[in-house]
PDB file of C-alpha atoms in Angstrom:
ATOM      1  CA  MET A 246       0.057  -0.225   0.250  1.00 78.00           C
ATOM      2  CA  GLU A 247       2.746   2.592   0.370  1.00 85.00           C
ATOM      3  CA  ASN A 248       3.856   1.894  -2.737  1.00 93.00           C
ATOM      4  CA  ILE A 249       0.700   2.477  -3.939  1.00 95.00           C
ATOM      5  CA  GLU A 250      -0.118   5.671  -1.623  1.00 93.00           C
ATOM      6  CA  LYS A 251       3.721   7.359  -3.681  1.00 92.00           C
ATOM      7  CA  LEU A 252       2.534   6.340  -6.908  1.00 93.00           C
ATOM      8  CA  ARG A 253      -1.077   7.679  -6.659  1.00 94.00           C
ATOM      9  CA  ASN A 254       0.801  11.637  -4.757  1.00 92.00           C
ATOM     10  CA  PHE A 255       3.168  10.980  -8.311  1.00 91.00           C
ATOM     11  CA  MET A 256      -0.383  11.930 -10.177  1.00 93.00           C
ATOM     12  CA  LYS A 257      -1.730  15.103  -8.650  1.00 93.00           C
ATOM     13  CA  SER A 258       0.449  18.132  -9.565  1.00 91.00           C
ATOM     14  CA  SER A 259       3.724  19.269  -8.266  1.00 86.00           C
ATOM     15  CA  PHE A 260       3.289  22.857  -8.495  1.00 85.00           C
ATOM     16  CA  SER A 261       1.823  25.907  -6.158  1.00 81.00           C
ATOM     17  CA  THR A 262      -0.012  29.502  -5.398  1.00 80.00           C
ATOM     18  CA  GLU A 263       2.218  29.152  -2.503  1.00 74.00           C
ATOM     19  CA  GLU A 264       5.296  31.139  -2.493  1.00 68.00           C
ATOM     20  CA  ASP A 265       8.179  28.072  -0.900  1.00 62.00           C
ATOM     21  CA  GLU A 266       9.729  31.008   2.537  1.00 58.00           C
ATOM     22  CA  GLY A 267      11.433  28.137   2.478  1.00 58.00           C
ATOM     23  CA  GLU A 268      14.971  27.007   0.750  1.00 65.00           C
ATOM     24  CA  TYR A 269      14.031  25.690  -3.222  1.00 76.00           C
ATOM     25  CA  GLU A 270      16.298  24.121  -5.646  1.00 88.00           C
ATOM     26  CA  LEU A 271      16.485  26.533  -8.921  1.00 94.00           C
ATOM     27  CA  SER A 272      16.167  24.444 -11.666  1.00 95.00           C
ATOM     28  CA  ASP A 273      18.848  24.169 -15.066  1.00 96.00           C
ATOM     29  CA  GLN A 274      16.999  26.570 -17.310  1.00 96.00           C
ATOM     30  CA  GLN A 275      16.528  28.878 -14.150  1.00 95.00           C
ATOM     31  CA  LYS A 276      20.224  28.715 -13.870  1.00 96.00           C
ATOM     32  CA  LYS A 277      20.714  29.675 -17.565  1.00 96.00           C
ATOM     33  CA  LEU A 278      22.708  26.758 -18.670  1.00 97.00           C
ATOM     34  CA  PRO A 279      22.311  25.419 -21.707  1.00 96.00           C
ATOM     35  CA  GLN A 280      18.913  23.763 -23.249  1.00 96.00           C
ATOM     36  CA  PRO A 281      18.965  19.973 -24.398  1.00 97.00           C
ATOM     37  CA  PRO A 282      18.706  20.095 -28.010  1.00 97.00           C
ATOM     38  CA  LEU A 283      15.348  20.029 -29.791  1.00 98.00           C
ATOM     39  CA  GLN A 284      15.997  16.858 -31.660  1.00 98.00           C
ATOM     40  CA  LYS A 285      18.828  14.381 -31.156  1.00 98.00           C
ATOM     41  CA  PRO A 286      21.708  15.011 -32.728  1.00 98.00           C
ATOM     42  CA  TYR A 287      22.213  12.229 -35.246  1.00 98.00           C
ATOM     43  CA  ASP A 288      25.517  12.063 -38.148  1.00 96.00           C
ATOM     44  CA  GLU A 289      24.975  13.438 -41.211  1.00 92.00           C
ATOM     45  CA  ASN A 290      26.424  11.668 -43.075  1.00 95.00           C
ATOM     46  CA  ASP A 291      24.106   8.263 -42.346  1.00 97.00           C
ATOM     47  CA  LYS A 292      21.648   8.051 -45.078  1.00 98.00           C
ATOM     48  CA  THR A 293      18.265   9.691 -44.119  1.00 98.00           C
ATOM     49  CA  ILE A 294      14.767   9.586 -46.406  1.00 98.00           C
ATOM     50  CA  ASP A 295      12.859  12.831 -47.185  1.00 98.00           C
ATOM     51  CA  LEU A 296       9.321  12.326 -46.738  1.00 99.00           C
ATOM     52  CA  PRO A 297       6.212  13.896 -48.937  1.00 98.00           C
ATOM     53  CA  GLU A 298       4.030  17.015 -47.953  1.00 97.00           C
ATOM     54  CA  VAL A 299       2.021  16.467 -46.291  1.00 98.00           C
ATOM     55  CA  THR A 300      -1.782  17.115 -47.885  1.00 95.00           C
ATOM     56  CA  ASP A 301      -5.437  16.255 -47.595  1.00 95.00           C
ATOM     57  CA  LYS A 302      -5.158  13.836 -50.274  1.00 95.00           C
ATOM     58  CA  ILE A 303      -5.279  10.693 -49.172  1.00 96.00           C
ATOM     59  CA  PHE A 304      -7.196  10.500 -46.593  1.00 97.00           C
ATOM     60  CA  VAL A 305     -10.122   8.466 -47.177  1.00 96.00           C
ATOM     61  CA  ARG A 306     -12.849  10.314 -44.274  1.00 93.00           C
ATOM     62  CA  SER A 307     -12.461  13.733 -42.805  1.00 94.00           C
ATOM     63  CA  ASN A 308     -15.179  14.734 -40.877  1.00 96.00           C
ATOM     64  CA  ILE A 309     -14.328  15.475 -37.712  1.00 96.00           C
ATOM     65  CA  LEU A 310     -17.368  13.864 -35.519  1.00 97.00           C
ATOM     66  CA  ASP A 311     -17.266  10.660 -38.210  1.00 96.00           C
ATOM     67  CA  ILE A 312     -13.315  10.909 -36.569  1.00 97.00           C
ATOM     68  CA  ILE A 313     -14.190  10.237 -32.606  1.00 97.00           C
ATOM     69  CA  ASN A 314     -16.842   8.452 -33.191  1.00 97.00           C
ATOM     70  CA  GLN A 315     -15.024   5.499 -35.238  1.00 94.00           C
ATOM     71  CA  ARG A 316     -12.179   5.696 -33.053  1.00 96.00           C
ATOM     72  CA  GLU A 317     -11.264   2.369 -31.677  1.00 97.00           C
ATOM     73  CA  SER A 318      -8.234   0.168 -31.124  1.00 98.00           C
ATOM     74  CA  HIS A 319      -7.222  -2.577 -33.414  1.00 97.00           C
ATOM     75  CA  ARG A 320      -5.248  -5.122 -32.854  1.00 97.00           C
ATOM     76  CA  LYS A 321      -5.729  -7.466 -36.081  1.00 97.00           C
ATOM     77  CA  PHE A 322      -3.848  -5.566 -39.236  1.00 98.00           C
ATOM     78  CA  THR A 323      -4.087  -6.924 -43.341  1.00 97.00           C
ATOM     79  CA  ASP A 324      -0.511  -7.411 -45.285  1.00 96.00           C
ATOM     80  CA  ASP A 325      -1.401  -4.304 -47.771  1.00 97.00           C
ATOM     81  CA  ASN A 326       1.183  -1.594 -48.380  1.00 98.00           C
ATOM     82  CA  LEU A 327       1.305   1.592 -46.277  1.00 98.00           C
ATOM     83  CA  SER A 328       2.411   4.356 -48.700  1.00 98.00           C
ATOM     84  CA  LEU A 329       5.276   6.942 -47.834  1.00 98.00           C
ATOM     85  CA  GLU A 330       2.136   9.542 -48.179  1.00 98.00           C
ATOM     86  CA  GLU A 331       0.402   7.638 -45.283  1.00 99.00           C
ATOM     87  CA  LEU A 332       4.234   7.191 -43.153  1.00 99.00           C
ATOM     88  CA  SER A 333       4.216  10.942 -44.210  1.00 99.00           C
ATOM     89  CA  PHE A 334       0.975  12.240 -42.727  1.00 99.00           C
ATOM     90  CA  LEU A 335       1.338   9.797 -39.506  1.00 99.00           C
ATOM     91  CA  LEU A 336       4.289  11.134 -38.359  1.00 99.00           C
ATOM     92  CA  TRP A 337       3.866  14.927 -38.887  1.00 99.00           C
ATOM     93  CA  CYS A 338       0.417  14.711 -37.097  1.00 99.00           C
ATOM     94  CA  THR A 339       1.653  12.526 -34.264  1.00 99.00           C
ATOM     95  CA  GLN A 340       5.748  15.045 -33.416  1.00 99.00           C
ATOM     96  CA  GLY A 341       5.156  17.710 -37.083  1.00 98.00           C
ATOM     97  CA  VAL A 342       6.508  21.006 -36.150  1.00 99.00           C
ATOM     98  CA  LYS A 343       5.139  24.379 -37.180  1.00 98.00           C
ATOM     99  CA  LYS A 344       7.648  26.745 -35.856  1.00 98.00           C
ATOM    100  CA  VAL A 345      10.714  26.592 -34.506  1.00 98.00           C
ATOM    101  CA  THR A 346      10.833  29.621 -31.787  1.00 96.00           C
ATOM    102  CA  ALA A 347      13.416  32.319 -31.644  1.00 90.00           C
ATOM    103  CA  ASN A 348      16.963  31.503 -30.797  1.00 91.00           C
ATOM    104  CA  ASN A 349      15.541  28.047 -31.268  1.00 93.00           C
ATOM    105  CA  TYR A 350      14.118  27.933 -27.710  1.00 94.00           C
ATOM    106  CA  ALA A 351      11.175  26.167 -28.676  1.00 97.00           C
ATOM    107  CA  THR A 352       9.088  24.202 -31.260  1.00 98.00           C
ATOM    108  CA  LEU A 353       5.689  24.242 -31.282  1.00 98.00           C
ATOM    109  CA  ARG A 354       4.007  21.132 -33.201  1.00 98.00           C
ATOM    110  CA  THR A 355       0.924  19.730 -34.209  1.00 98.00           C
ATOM    111  CA  VAL A 356       0.886  17.918 -30.789  1.00 98.00           C
ATOM    112  CA  PRO A 357       0.550  19.980 -27.085  1.00 98.00           C
ATOM    113  CA  SER A 358       3.151  19.386 -24.935  1.00 98.00           C
ATOM    114  CA  GLY A 359       4.382  21.691 -21.400  1.00 96.00           C
ATOM    115  CA  GLY A 360       6.601  24.567 -21.862  1.00 96.00           C
ATOM    116  CA  ALA A 361       6.970  23.516 -24.982  1.00 97.00           C
ATOM    117  CA  ARG A 362       9.575  20.664 -23.952  1.00 97.00           C
ATOM    118  CA  HIS A 363       8.559  18.010 -26.958  1.00 98.00           C
ATOM    119  CA  PRO A 364      10.591  14.879 -24.630  1.00 99.00           C
ATOM    120  CA  PHE A 365      10.752  12.416 -27.942  1.00 99.00           C
ATOM    121  CA  GLU A 366      12.146  10.702 -30.385  1.00 99.00           C
ATOM    122  CA  THR A 367       9.252   8.549 -32.855  1.00 99.00           C
ATOM    123  CA  TYR A 368      12.053   5.150 -33.611  1.00 99.00           C
ATOM    124  CA  LEU A 369       9.609   2.921 -36.380  1.00 99.00           C
ATOM    125  CA  VAL A 370      10.078  -0.796 -36.880  1.00 98.00           C
ATOM    126  CA  ILE A 371       8.533  -0.931 -40.558  1.00 98.00           C
ATOM    127  CA  ASN A 372       7.686  -3.493 -42.146  1.00 97.00           C
ATOM    128  CA  HIS A 373       5.182  -3.130 -44.993  1.00 97.00           C
ATOM    129  CA  ILE A 374       5.569   1.147 -46.382  1.00 98.00           C
ATOM    130  CA  LYS A 375       6.092   0.885 -50.067  1.00 98.00           C
ATOM    131  CA  GLY A 376       9.335   1.729 -51.240  1.00 97.00           C
ATOM    132  CA  ILE A 377      11.129   1.053 -48.126  1.00 98.00           C
ATOM    133  CA  LYS A 378      12.914  -1.487 -47.441  1.00 97.00           C
ATOM    134  CA  ASN A 379      12.114  -2.861 -43.513  1.00 98.00           C
ATOM    135  CA  GLY A 380      14.251  -2.450 -41.161  1.00 98.00           C
ATOM    136  CA  LEU A 381      14.560   0.712 -37.552  1.00 98.00           C
ATOM    137  CA  TYR A 382      14.385   4.218 -38.103  1.00 99.00           C
ATOM    138  CA  ARG A 383      13.640   7.216 -36.737  1.00 99.00           C
ATOM    139  CA  TYR A 384      12.156  10.796 -37.174  1.00 99.00           C
ATOM    140  CA  LEU A 385      13.747  13.469 -37.866  1.00 99.00           C
ATOM    141  CA  PRO A 386      11.213  16.528 -37.074  1.00 99.00           C
ATOM    142  CA  LEU A 387      12.970  19.673 -38.014  1.00 98.00           C
ATOM    143  CA  SER A 388      13.419  18.343 -41.291  1.00 98.00           C
ATOM    144  CA  HIS A 389      10.252  15.433 -41.757  1.00 99.00           C
ATOM    145  CA  LYS A 390      12.784  13.278 -42.792  1.00 99.00           C
ATOM    146  CA  LEU A 391      14.089   9.370 -41.954  1.00 99.00           C
ATOM    147  CA  LEU A 392      16.706   8.444 -40.308  1.00 99.00           C
ATOM    148  CA  LEU A 393      18.056   5.171 -41.582  1.00 99.00           C
ATOM    149  CA  ILE A 394      19.326   2.991 -38.162  1.00 98.00           C
ATOM    150  CA  LEU A 395      18.709   0.053 -39.167  1.00 97.00           C
ATOM    151  CA  GLU A 396      17.643  -2.354 -42.271  1.00 96.00           C
ATOM    152  CA  ASP A 397      16.371  -5.602 -40.796  1.00 95.00           C
ATOM    153  CA  SER A 398      13.727  -8.068 -42.037  1.00 91.00           C
ATOM    154  CA  SER A 399      13.012  -9.671 -38.549  1.00 92.00           C
ATOM    155  CA  LEU A 400      12.923  -7.057 -36.519  1.00 96.00           C
ATOM    156  CA  SER A 401       8.603  -7.318 -36.345  1.00 92.00           C
ATOM    157  CA  SER A 402       9.043 -11.027 -34.597  1.00 91.00           C
ATOM    158  CA  GLN A 403      12.154  -9.877 -32.162  1.00 95.00           C
ATOM    159  CA  LEU A 404       9.875  -6.701 -31.234  1.00 96.00           C
ATOM    160  CA  SER A 405       6.477  -9.268 -30.742  1.00 94.00           C
ATOM    161  CA  ASP A 406       8.568 -10.700 -28.392  1.00 96.00           C
ATOM    162  CA  ILE A 407      10.106  -7.853 -25.992  1.00 98.00           C
ATOM    163  CA  ALA A 408       6.305  -6.635 -25.938  1.00 98.00           C
ATOM    164  CA  CYS A 409       4.972  -9.568 -23.416  1.00 96.00           C
ATOM    165  CA  GLU A 410       4.203 -12.054 -26.924  1.00 95.00           C
ATOM    166  CA  GLN A 411       1.788  -9.586 -28.219  1.00 96.00           C
ATOM    167  CA  THR A 412       2.122 -10.697 -31.616  1.00 96.00           C
ATOM    168  CA  PHE A 413       0.212  -7.813 -33.330  1.00 97.00           C
ATOM    169  CA  VAL A 414       2.914  -5.405 -32.310  1.00 97.00           C
ATOM    170  CA  GLY A 415       5.323  -6.984 -34.913  1.00 95.00           C
ATOM    171  CA  ASP A 416       2.587  -7.739 -37.323  1.00 96.00           C
ATOM    172  CA  SER A 417       1.246  -4.138 -38.174  1.00 98.00           C
ATOM    173  CA  ALA A 418       2.551  -2.377 -41.317  1.00 98.00           C
ATOM    174  CA  VAL A 419       5.545  -0.378 -39.412  1.00 99.00           C
ATOM    175  CA  THR A 420       5.263   0.075 -35.803  1.00 99.00           C
ATOM    176  CA  PHE A 421       5.910   3.443 -33.491  1.00 99.00           C
ATOM    177  CA  ILE A 422       8.057   3.828 -30.136  1.00 99.00           C
ATOM    178  CA  TRP A 423       8.249   6.384 -28.508  1.00 99.00           C
ATOM    179  CA  SER A 424      11.553   7.763 -26.314  1.00 99.00           C
ATOM    180  CA  CYS A 425      11.104   9.810 -23.251  1.00 99.00           C
ATOM    181  CA  ILE A 426      15.167  12.192 -23.520  1.00 99.00           C
ATOM    182  CA  PRO A 427      14.058  13.505 -19.521  1.00 98.00           C
ATOM    183  CA  TYR A 428      16.339  16.089 -19.555  1.00 98.00           C
ATOM    184  CA  ARG A 429      13.963  18.433 -22.134  1.00 98.00           C
ATOM    185  CA  GLY A 430      11.263  18.745 -19.533  1.00 98.00           C
ATOM    186  CA  GLU A 431      13.918  18.022 -15.682  1.00 98.00           C
ATOM    187  CA  TRP A 432      15.734  21.280 -17.909  1.00 98.00           C
ATOM    188  CA  ARG A 433      12.475  23.662 -17.142  1.00 96.00           C
ATOM    189  CA  TYR A 434      10.326  22.291 -14.268  1.00 96.00           C
ATOM    190  CA  LEU A 435      12.911  19.556 -12.432  1.00 95.00           C
ATOM    191  CA  ASP A 436      10.389  17.164 -10.678  1.00 93.00           C
ATOM    192  CA  ALA A 437       7.505  18.077 -11.861  1.00 93.00           C
ATOM    193  CA  ALA A 438       8.306  17.885 -15.677  1.00 96.00           C
ATOM    194  CA  HIS A 439       7.602  13.558 -14.873  1.00 96.00           C
ATOM    195  CA  LYS A 440       3.505  13.778 -15.109  1.00 96.00           C
ATOM    196  CA  VAL A 441       3.703  16.491 -16.938  1.00 96.00           C
ATOM    197  CA  MET A 442       6.445  14.076 -19.858  1.00 98.00           C
ATOM    198  CA  LEU A 443       3.791  10.984 -19.824  1.00 97.00           C
ATOM    199  CA  LEU A 444       0.267  13.413 -20.877  1.00 98.00           C
ATOM    200  CA  ASP A 445       2.203  14.506 -23.217  1.00 98.00           C
ATOM    201  CA  ALA A 446       2.455  10.907 -24.279  1.00 98.00           C
ATOM    202  CA  GLY A 447      -1.455  10.732 -24.818  1.00 98.00           C
ATOM    203  CA  HIS A 448      -1.770  14.055 -26.427  1.00 98.00           C
ATOM    204  CA  VAL A 449       1.031  12.110 -29.150  1.00 99.00           C
ATOM    205  CA  CYS A 450      -0.537   9.492 -29.299  1.00 99.00           C
ATOM    206  CA  GLN A 451      -4.331  10.354 -29.257  1.00 98.00           C
ATOM    207  CA  ASN A 452      -3.508  12.043 -32.943  1.00 99.00           C
ATOM    208  CA  LEU A 453      -2.159   8.941 -33.624  1.00 99.00           C
ATOM    209  CA  TYR A 454      -4.886   7.382 -33.860  1.00 99.00           C
ATOM    210  CA  LEU A 455      -7.736  10.186 -35.061  1.00 98.00           C
ATOM    211  CA  ALA A 456      -5.104  10.164 -37.887  1.00 98.00           C
ATOM    212  CA  CYS A 457      -4.986   6.549 -38.413  1.00 98.00           C
ATOM    213  CA  GLN A 458      -8.655   6.848 -39.200  1.00 97.00           C
ATOM    214  CA  ALA A 459      -8.709   9.609 -41.244  1.00 98.00           C
ATOM    215  CA  ILE A 460      -6.615   6.542 -44.294  1.00 98.00           C
ATOM    216  CA  ASP A 461      -8.474   3.613 -42.981  1.00 96.00           C
ATOM    217  CA  CYS A 462      -5.619   2.271 -40.607  1.00 98.00           C
ATOM    218  CA  GLY A 463      -5.305   1.370 -36.974  1.00 98.00           C
ATOM    219  CA  THR A 464      -3.742   1.563 -34.487  1.00 99.00           C
ATOM    220  CA  CYS A 465      -3.792   0.348 -30.681  1.00 98.00           C
ATOM    221  CA  ALA A 466      -2.203   2.037 -27.880  1.00 98.00           C
ATOM    222  CA  VAL A 467       0.594  -0.324 -25.378  1.00 98.00           C
ATOM    223  CA  GLY A 468       2.554  -0.577 -21.824  1.00 98.00           C
ATOM    224  CA  ALA A 469       3.299  -3.628 -21.683  1.00 98.00           C
ATOM    225  CA  TYR A 470       7.183  -4.634 -22.647  1.00 98.00           C
ATOM    226  CA  ASP A 471       9.544  -5.558 -21.423  1.00 98.00           C
ATOM    227  CA  GLN A 472      11.649  -2.436 -20.479  1.00 98.00           C
ATOM    228  CA  LYS A 473      15.500  -2.993 -20.450  1.00 98.00           C
ATOM    229  CA  LEU A 474      14.871  -5.367 -23.949  1.00 98.00           C
ATOM    230  CA  ILE A 475      13.266  -2.542 -25.935  1.00 98.00           C
ATOM    231  CA  ASP A 476      15.112   0.327 -24.705  1.00 99.00           C
ATOM    232  CA  LYS A 477      18.658  -2.263 -25.536  1.00 98.00           C
ATOM    233  CA  PHE A 478      16.287  -3.142 -28.868  1.00 98.00           C
ATOM    234  CA  LEU A 479      17.091   0.852 -29.328  1.00 98.00           C
ATOM    235  CA  GLY A 480      20.339   1.435 -28.265  1.00 98.00           C
ATOM    236  CA  LEU A 481      19.393   3.320 -25.509  1.00 99.00           C
ATOM    237  CA  ASP A 482      20.367   4.092 -22.282  1.00 98.00           C
ATOM    238  CA  GLY A 483      17.748   2.874 -19.969  1.00 98.00           C
ATOM    239  CA  GLU A 484      18.743   5.917 -18.148  1.00 98.00           C
ATOM    240  CA  ASN A 485      18.997   9.495 -20.042  1.00 99.00           C
ATOM    241  CA  GLU A 486      16.659   8.099 -22.470  1.00 99.00           C
ATOM    242  CA  PHE A 487      13.898   5.380 -22.087  1.00 99.00           C
ATOM    243  CA  VAL A 488      10.560   4.176 -24.147  1.00 99.00           C
ATOM    244  CA  VAL A 489       7.333   5.460 -23.231  1.00 99.00           C
ATOM    245  CA  TYR A 490       4.762   3.834 -24.564  1.00 99.00           C
ATOM    246  CA  VAL A 491       4.638   2.417 -28.637  1.00 99.00           C
ATOM    247  CA  ALA A 492       1.891   1.553 -31.110  1.00 99.00           C
ATOM    248  CA  PRO A 493       1.686  -0.997 -33.899  1.00 99.00           C
ATOM    249  CA  VAL A 494      -0.232   0.621 -36.481  1.00 99.00           C
ATOM    250  CA  GLY A 495      -1.776  -0.509 -40.403  1.00 98.00           C
ATOM    251  CA  LYS A 496      -4.474  -1.010 -42.533  1.00 98.00           C
ATOM    252  CA  VAL A 497      -7.522  -2.857 -41.000  1.00 96.00           C
ATOM    253  CA  SER A 498     -10.572  -5.001 -42.959  1.00 88.00           C
ATOM    254  CA  LYS A 499     -13.124  -2.396 -43.849  1.00 75.00           C
TER     255      LYS A 499
END
């Protein structure tokens, strides 16, 4: 019960309107320390793939009432490919950058984030995307590109095992894996950042659900996976960056 009480307190707000008369810890932002990068750095010599411009030409439905009403989780997908245009749309809807503010302080994106910190990186296990080789990729939101990490056709079966034998996680056209770089939030909010960052993850995944409905795709939010194995799968250290959410996407039977 003690652990449950701690977790319940974690769910509560850490902010207060009362002035603290005692000493309080300054955030790194208040200390004027450099902010973390808006996007995880990568080697400019690595292979990248330009994503098509996002348009509404791929929409099957666009009525927001219909999209919200038909939103549901899908665990069965067809073997049909997604087009690169469809993948581009899903990525833009979940982490797309609309504007970079002055002095590269923040990004304004298609989803909300506390303090515009946007602590997530989007990794993709690609199985059925037309014109793209199967493998592991990372989305580069600042340039709207894909970064190739590894070409490998066996990743989907590995991912199903990592996701506690949930086979549908690997039996998808593409599986979205969101990692969190917590210092992006901590830099501004210290220990008040962590609840906010998890709330942000929900905003991202709900946008994926709604975007999928617009193009006759389906998804299912997944929180059950082996933390150590999935971090290792992506090459993450599990401390400064770790996985917080998974969502397979594929075409669904009409």
